[in-house]
mmCIF file of C-alpha atoms in Angstrom:
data_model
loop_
_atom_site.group_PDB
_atom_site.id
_atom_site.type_symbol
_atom_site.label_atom_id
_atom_site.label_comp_id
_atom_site.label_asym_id
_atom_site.label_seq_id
_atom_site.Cartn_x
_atom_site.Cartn_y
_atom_site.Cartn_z
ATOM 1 C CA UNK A 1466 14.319 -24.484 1.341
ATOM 2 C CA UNK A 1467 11.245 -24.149 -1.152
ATOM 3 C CA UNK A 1468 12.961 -20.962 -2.824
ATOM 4 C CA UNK A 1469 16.414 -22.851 -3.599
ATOM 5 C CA UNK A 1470 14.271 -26.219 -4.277
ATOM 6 C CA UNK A 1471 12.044 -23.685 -7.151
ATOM 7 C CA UNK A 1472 15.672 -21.912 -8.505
ATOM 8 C CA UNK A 1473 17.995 -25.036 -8.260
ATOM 9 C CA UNK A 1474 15.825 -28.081 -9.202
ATOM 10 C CA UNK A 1475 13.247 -25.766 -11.027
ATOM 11 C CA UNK A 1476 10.358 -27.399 -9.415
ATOM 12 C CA UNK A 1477 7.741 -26.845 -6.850
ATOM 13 C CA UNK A 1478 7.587 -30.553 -4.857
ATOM 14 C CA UNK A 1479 6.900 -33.428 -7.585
ATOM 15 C CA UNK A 1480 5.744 -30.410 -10.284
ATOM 16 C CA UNK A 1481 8.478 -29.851 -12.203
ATOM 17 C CA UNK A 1482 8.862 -26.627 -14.551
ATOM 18 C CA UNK A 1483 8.508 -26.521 -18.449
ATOM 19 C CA UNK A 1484 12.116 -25.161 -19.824
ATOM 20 C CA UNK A 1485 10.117 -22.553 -21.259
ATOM 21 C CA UNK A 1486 9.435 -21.065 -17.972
ATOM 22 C CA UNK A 1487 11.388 -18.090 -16.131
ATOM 23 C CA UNK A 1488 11.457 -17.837 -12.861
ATOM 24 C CA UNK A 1489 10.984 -13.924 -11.255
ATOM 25 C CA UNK A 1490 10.978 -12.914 -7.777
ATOM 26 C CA UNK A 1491 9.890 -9.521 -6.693
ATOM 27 C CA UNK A 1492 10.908 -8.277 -2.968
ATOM 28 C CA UNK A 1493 11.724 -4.647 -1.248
ATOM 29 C CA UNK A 1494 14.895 -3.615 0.922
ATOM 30 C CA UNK A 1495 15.120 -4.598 4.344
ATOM 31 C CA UNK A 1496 15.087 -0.384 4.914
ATOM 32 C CA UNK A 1497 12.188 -0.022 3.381
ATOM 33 C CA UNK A 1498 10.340 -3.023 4.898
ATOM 34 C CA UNK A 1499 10.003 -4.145 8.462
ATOM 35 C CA UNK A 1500 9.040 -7.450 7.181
ATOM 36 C CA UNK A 1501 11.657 -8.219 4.401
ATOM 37 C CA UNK A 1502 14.782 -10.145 4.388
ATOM 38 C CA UNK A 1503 18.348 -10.486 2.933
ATOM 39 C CA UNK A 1504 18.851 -13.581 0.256
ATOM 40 C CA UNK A 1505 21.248 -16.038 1.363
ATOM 41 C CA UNK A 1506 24.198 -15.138 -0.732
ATOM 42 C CA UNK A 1507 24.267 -18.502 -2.976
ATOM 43 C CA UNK A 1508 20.978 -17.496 -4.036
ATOM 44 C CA UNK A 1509 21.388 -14.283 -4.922
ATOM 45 C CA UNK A 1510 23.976 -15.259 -7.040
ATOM 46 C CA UNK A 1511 21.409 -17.151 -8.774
ATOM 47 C CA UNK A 1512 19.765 -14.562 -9.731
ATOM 48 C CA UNK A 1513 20.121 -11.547 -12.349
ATOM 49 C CA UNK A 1514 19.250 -8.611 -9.593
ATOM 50 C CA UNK A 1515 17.782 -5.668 -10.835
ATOM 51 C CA UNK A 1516 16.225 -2.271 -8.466
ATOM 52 C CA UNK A 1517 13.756 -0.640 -9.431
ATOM 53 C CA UNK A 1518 13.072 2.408 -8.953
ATOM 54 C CA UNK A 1519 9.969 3.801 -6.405
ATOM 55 C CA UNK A 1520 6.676 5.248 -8.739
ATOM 56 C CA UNK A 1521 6.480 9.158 -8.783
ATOM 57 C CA UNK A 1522 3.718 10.829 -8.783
ATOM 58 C CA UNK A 1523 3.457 11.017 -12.400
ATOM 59 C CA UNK A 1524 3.806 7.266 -13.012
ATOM 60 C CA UNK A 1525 1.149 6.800 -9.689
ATOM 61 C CA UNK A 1526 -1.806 9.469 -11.972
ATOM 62 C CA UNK A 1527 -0.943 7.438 -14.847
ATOM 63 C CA UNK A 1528 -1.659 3.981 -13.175
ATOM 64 C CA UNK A 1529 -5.096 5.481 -11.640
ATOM 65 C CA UNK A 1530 -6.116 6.896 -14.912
ATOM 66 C CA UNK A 1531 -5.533 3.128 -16.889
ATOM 67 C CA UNK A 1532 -7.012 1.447 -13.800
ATOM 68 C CA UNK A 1533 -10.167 3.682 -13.278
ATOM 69 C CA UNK A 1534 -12.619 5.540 -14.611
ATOM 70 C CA UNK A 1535 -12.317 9.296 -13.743
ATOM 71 C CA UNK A 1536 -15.487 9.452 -11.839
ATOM 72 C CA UNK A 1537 -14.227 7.162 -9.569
ATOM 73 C CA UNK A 1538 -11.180 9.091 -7.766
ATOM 74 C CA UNK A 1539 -11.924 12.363 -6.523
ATOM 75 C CA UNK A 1540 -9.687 14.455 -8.622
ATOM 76 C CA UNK A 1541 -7.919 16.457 -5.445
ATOM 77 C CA UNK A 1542 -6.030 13.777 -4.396
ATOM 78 C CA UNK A 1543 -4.291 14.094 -7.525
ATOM 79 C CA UNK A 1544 -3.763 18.042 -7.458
ATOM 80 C CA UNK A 1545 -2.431 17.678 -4.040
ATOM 81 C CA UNK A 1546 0.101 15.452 -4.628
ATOM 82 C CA UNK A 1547 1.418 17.233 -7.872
ATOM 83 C CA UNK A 1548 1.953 20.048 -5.577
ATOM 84 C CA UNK A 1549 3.160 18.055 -2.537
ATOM 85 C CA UNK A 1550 5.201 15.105 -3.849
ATOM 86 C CA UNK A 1551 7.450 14.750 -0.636
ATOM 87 C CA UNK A 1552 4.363 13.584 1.011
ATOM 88 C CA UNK A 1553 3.782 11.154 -1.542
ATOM 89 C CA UNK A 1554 5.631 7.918 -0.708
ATOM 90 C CA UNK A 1555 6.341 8.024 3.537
ATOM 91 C CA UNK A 1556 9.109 5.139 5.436
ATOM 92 C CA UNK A 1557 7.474 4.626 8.574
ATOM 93 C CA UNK A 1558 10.071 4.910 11.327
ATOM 94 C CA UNK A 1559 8.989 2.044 13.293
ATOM 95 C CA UNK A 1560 8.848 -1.709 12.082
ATOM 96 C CA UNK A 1561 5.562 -1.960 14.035
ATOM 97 C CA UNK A 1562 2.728 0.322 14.444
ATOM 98 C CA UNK A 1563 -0.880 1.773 14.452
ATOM 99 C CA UNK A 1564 -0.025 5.436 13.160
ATOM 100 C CA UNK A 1565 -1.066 5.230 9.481
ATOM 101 C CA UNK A 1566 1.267 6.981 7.116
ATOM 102 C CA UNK A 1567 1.311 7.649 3.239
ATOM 103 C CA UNK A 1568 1.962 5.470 0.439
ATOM 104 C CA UNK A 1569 0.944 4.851 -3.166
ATOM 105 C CA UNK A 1570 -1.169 2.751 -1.759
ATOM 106 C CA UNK A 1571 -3.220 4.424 0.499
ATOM 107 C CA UNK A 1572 -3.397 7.725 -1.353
ATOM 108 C CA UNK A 1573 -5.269 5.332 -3.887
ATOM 109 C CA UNK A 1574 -7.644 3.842 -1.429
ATOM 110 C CA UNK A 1575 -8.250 7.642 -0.339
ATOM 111 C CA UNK A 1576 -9.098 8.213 -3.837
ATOM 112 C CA UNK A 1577 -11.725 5.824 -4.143
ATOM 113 C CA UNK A 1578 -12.771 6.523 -0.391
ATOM 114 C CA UNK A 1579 -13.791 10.422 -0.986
ATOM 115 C CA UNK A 1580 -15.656 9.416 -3.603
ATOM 116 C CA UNK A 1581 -17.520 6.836 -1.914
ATOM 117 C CA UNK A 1582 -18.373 8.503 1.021
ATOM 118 C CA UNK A 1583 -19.153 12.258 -0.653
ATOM 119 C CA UNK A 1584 -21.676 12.875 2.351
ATOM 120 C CA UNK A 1585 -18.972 12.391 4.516
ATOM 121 C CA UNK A 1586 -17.989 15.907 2.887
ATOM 122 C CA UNK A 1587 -20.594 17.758 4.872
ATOM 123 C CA UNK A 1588 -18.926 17.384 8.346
ATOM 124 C CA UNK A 1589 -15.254 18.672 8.613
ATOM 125 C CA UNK A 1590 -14.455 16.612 11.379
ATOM 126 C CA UNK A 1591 -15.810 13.124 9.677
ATOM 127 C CA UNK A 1592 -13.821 13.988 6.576
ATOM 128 C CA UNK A 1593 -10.736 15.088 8.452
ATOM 129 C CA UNK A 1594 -10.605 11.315 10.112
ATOM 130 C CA UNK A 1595 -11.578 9.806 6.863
ATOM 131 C CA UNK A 1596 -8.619 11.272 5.365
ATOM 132 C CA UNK A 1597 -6.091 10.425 8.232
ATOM 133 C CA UNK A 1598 -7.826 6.792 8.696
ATOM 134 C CA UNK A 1599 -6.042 6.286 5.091
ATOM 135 C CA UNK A 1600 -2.447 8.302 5.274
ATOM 136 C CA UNK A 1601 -2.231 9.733 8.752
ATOM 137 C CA UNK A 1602 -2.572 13.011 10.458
ATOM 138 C CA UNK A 1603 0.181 15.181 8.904
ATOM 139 C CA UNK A 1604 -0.648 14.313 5.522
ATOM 140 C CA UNK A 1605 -4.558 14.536 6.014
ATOM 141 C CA UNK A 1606 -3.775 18.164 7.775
ATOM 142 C CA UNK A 1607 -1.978 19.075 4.689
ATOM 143 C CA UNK A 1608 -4.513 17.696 2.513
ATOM 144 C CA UNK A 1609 -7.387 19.275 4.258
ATOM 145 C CA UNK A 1610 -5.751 22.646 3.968
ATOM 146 C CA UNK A 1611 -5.416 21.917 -0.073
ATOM 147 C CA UNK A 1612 -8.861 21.019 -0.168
ATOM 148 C CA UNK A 1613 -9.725 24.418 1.146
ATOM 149 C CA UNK A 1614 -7.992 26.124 -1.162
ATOM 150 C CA UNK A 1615 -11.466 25.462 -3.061
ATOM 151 C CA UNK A 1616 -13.328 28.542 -1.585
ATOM 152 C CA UNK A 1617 -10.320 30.968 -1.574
ATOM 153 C CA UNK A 1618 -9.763 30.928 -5.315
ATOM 154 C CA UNK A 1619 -11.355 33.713 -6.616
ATOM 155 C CA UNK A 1620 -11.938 31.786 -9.917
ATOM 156 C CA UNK A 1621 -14.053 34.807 -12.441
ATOM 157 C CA UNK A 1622 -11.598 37.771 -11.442
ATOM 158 C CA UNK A 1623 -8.421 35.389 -12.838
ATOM 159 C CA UNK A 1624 -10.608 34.846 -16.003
ATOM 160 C CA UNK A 1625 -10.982 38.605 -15.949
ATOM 161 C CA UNK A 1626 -7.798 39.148 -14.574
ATOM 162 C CA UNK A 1627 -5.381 36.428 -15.603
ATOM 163 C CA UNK A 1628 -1.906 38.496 -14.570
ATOM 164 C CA UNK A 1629 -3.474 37.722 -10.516
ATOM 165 C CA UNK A 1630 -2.670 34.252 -11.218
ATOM 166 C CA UNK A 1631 1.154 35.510 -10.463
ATOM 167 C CA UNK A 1632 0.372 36.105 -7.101
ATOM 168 C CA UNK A 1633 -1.026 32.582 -6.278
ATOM 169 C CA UNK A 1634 1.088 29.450 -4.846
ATOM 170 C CA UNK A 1635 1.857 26.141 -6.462
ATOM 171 C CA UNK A 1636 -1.384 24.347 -4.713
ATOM 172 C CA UNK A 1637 -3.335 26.789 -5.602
ATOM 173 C CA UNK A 1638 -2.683 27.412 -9.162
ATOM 174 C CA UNK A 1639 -3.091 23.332 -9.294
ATOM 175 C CA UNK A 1640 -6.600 24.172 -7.874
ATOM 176 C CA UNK A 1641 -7.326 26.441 -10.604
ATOM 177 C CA UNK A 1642 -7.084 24.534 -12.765
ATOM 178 C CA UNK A 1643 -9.014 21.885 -11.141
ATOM 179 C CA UNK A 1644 -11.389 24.271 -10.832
ATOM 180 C CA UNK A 1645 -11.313 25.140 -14.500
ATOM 181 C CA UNK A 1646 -11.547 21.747 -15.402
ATOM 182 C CA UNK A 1647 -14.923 21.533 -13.220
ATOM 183 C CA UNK A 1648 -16.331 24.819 -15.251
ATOM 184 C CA UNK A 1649 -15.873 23.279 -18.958
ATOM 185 C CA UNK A 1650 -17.297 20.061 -17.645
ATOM 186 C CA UNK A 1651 -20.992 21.821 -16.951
ATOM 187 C CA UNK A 1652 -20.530 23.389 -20.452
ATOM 188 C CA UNK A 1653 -22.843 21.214 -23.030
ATOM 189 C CA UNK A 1654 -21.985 23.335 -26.056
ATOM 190 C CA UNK A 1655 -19.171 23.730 -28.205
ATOM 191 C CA UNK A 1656 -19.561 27.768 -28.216
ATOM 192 C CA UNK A 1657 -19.618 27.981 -24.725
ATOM 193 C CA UNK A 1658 -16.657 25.166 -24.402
ATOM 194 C CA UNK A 1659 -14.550 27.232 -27.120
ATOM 195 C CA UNK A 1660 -15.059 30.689 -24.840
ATOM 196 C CA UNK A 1661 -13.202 28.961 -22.381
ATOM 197 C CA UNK A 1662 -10.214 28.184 -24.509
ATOM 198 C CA UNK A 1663 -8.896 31.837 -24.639
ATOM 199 C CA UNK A 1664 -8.938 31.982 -20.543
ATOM 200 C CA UNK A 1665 -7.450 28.693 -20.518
ATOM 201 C CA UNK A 1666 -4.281 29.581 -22.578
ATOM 202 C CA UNK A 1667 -3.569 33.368 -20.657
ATOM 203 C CA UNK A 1668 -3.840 31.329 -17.596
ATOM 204 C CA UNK A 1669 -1.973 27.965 -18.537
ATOM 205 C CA UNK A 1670 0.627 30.063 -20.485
ATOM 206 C CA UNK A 1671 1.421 32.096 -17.464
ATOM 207 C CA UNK A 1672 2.839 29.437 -14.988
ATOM 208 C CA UNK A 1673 3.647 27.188 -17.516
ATOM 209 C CA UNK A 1674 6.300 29.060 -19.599
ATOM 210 C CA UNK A 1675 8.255 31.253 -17.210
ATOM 211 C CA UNK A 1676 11.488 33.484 -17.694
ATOM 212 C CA UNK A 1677 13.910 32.894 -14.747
ATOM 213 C CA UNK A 1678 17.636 34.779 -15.047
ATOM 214 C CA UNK A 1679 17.098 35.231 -18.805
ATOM 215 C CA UNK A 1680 15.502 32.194 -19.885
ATOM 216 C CA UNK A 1681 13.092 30.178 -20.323
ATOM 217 C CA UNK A 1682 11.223 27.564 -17.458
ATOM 218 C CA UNK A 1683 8.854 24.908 -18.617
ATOM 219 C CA UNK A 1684 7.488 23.881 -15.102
ATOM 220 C CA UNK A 1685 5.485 20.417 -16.166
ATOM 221 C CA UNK A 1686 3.184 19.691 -13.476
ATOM 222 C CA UNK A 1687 0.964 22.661 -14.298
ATOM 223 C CA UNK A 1688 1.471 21.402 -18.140
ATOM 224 C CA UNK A 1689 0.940 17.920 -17.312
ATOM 225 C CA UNK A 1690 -2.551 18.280 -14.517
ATOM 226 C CA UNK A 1691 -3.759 20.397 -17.020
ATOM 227 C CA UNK A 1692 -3.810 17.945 -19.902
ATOM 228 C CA UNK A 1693 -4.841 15.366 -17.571
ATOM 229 C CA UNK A 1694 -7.815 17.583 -16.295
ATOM 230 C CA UNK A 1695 -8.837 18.300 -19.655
ATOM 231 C CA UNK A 1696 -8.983 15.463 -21.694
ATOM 232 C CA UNK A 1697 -12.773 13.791 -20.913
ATOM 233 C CA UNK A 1698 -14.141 12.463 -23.824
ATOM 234 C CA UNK A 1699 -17.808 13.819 -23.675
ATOM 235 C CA UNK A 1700 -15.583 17.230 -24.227
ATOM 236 C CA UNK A 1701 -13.898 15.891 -27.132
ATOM 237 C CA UNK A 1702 -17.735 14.837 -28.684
ATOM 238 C CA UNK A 1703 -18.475 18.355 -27.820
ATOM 239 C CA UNK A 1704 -15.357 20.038 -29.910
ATOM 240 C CA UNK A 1705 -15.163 17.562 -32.692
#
């Protein structure tokens, strides 16, 4: 076969390889792919085999922020899944299908999507399909709902009030912050951007560093959106 031909005789019909050159193959499970396959078992043992592991969410932001620039994924997305990582990365149950599910794929495209189609925004049914036409109808339900969040959050009376923040779920402390992050950005000034800092920290500093049984809880998402929200560089000009 053309892969034992490429691993045994190192060469692709009359080309033959340089001794220089390594030969990697990249592949996913038969369980997590309908359309892979095992190795034959004499060339496996060919080959040094190493799994890796599946992105997180973390390593999924971090990939978007390298790959694009910030005003081209709609920031949600991104709060959503820090507060909903089991949705993240779905195995379809069947090997065939038309039911779109979720993926680190398509949560990108859905990215890029909302921000491309922003008028879509003004009908709730258009942008309800838009959402599942990219990772399906429980996630885009779930999604929708996060979104949402948006005109609950009661975002002055936290400022004022920073011990209500207490009373607020996971999602929707993400959206604070997203929200937050959305406030500084219309500030041009460094006076007004350095009033914010104060709120910031009472707010931050209160789901951040918690005391559970006697000690102390660092929960990083909160830590980690926050930095990510808040590090645009036309701020940075601003401050420095």
């Amino acid at each position: 076969s053309a892969a034992f031909q490429l691993v045994l005789d190192r060469r692709s019909g009359e080309c033959y390889f340089n001794d220089n050159v390594t030969i990697v193959a990249a592949g996913n499970n038969p369980k997590e792919s309908s359309v892979a396959r095992l190795l034959p078992s004499p060339l496996t043992n060919r080959f040094a085999i190493f799994e890796i592991e599946a992105p997180k969410v973390e390593d999924w932001v971090k990939y978007m922020d390298n790959k694009y620039d910030e005003e081209k994924i709609n920031k949600l997305v991104i709060g959503f899944l820090l507060s909903n990582k089991d949705i993240f990365r779905e195995i379809p149950k069947e090997s065939e299908t038309l039911n779109q599910y979720p993926t680190p794929r398509t949560w990108e495209q859905l990215a890029l999507a909302l921000c491309n189609f922003e008028h879509v925004s003004k009908n709730e049914k258009a942008k309800y399909d838009l959402i599942a036409s990219f990772v399906g109808k429980e996630a885009a339900t779930r999604f929708k709902a996060f979104v949402d969040l948006e005109s609950k959050i009661k975002l002055d009376e936290l400022i004022q009030d920073p011990d209500k923040i207490y009373n607020l779920t996971m999602s929707e402390k993400l959206m604070v912050f997203l929200l937050l992050a959305n406030k500084a950005s219309d500030l041009k000034t460094k006076k007004k951007l350095m009033e914010m800092i104060d709120p910031l920290y009472e707010l931050l500093s209160r789901v951040t560093f918690v005391k559970e049984h006697g000690e102390e809880v660092i929960y990083y998402e909160y830590l980690w959106f926050f930095i990510y929200m808040f590090k645009k560089k036309n701020w940075r000009s601003i401050i420095v």
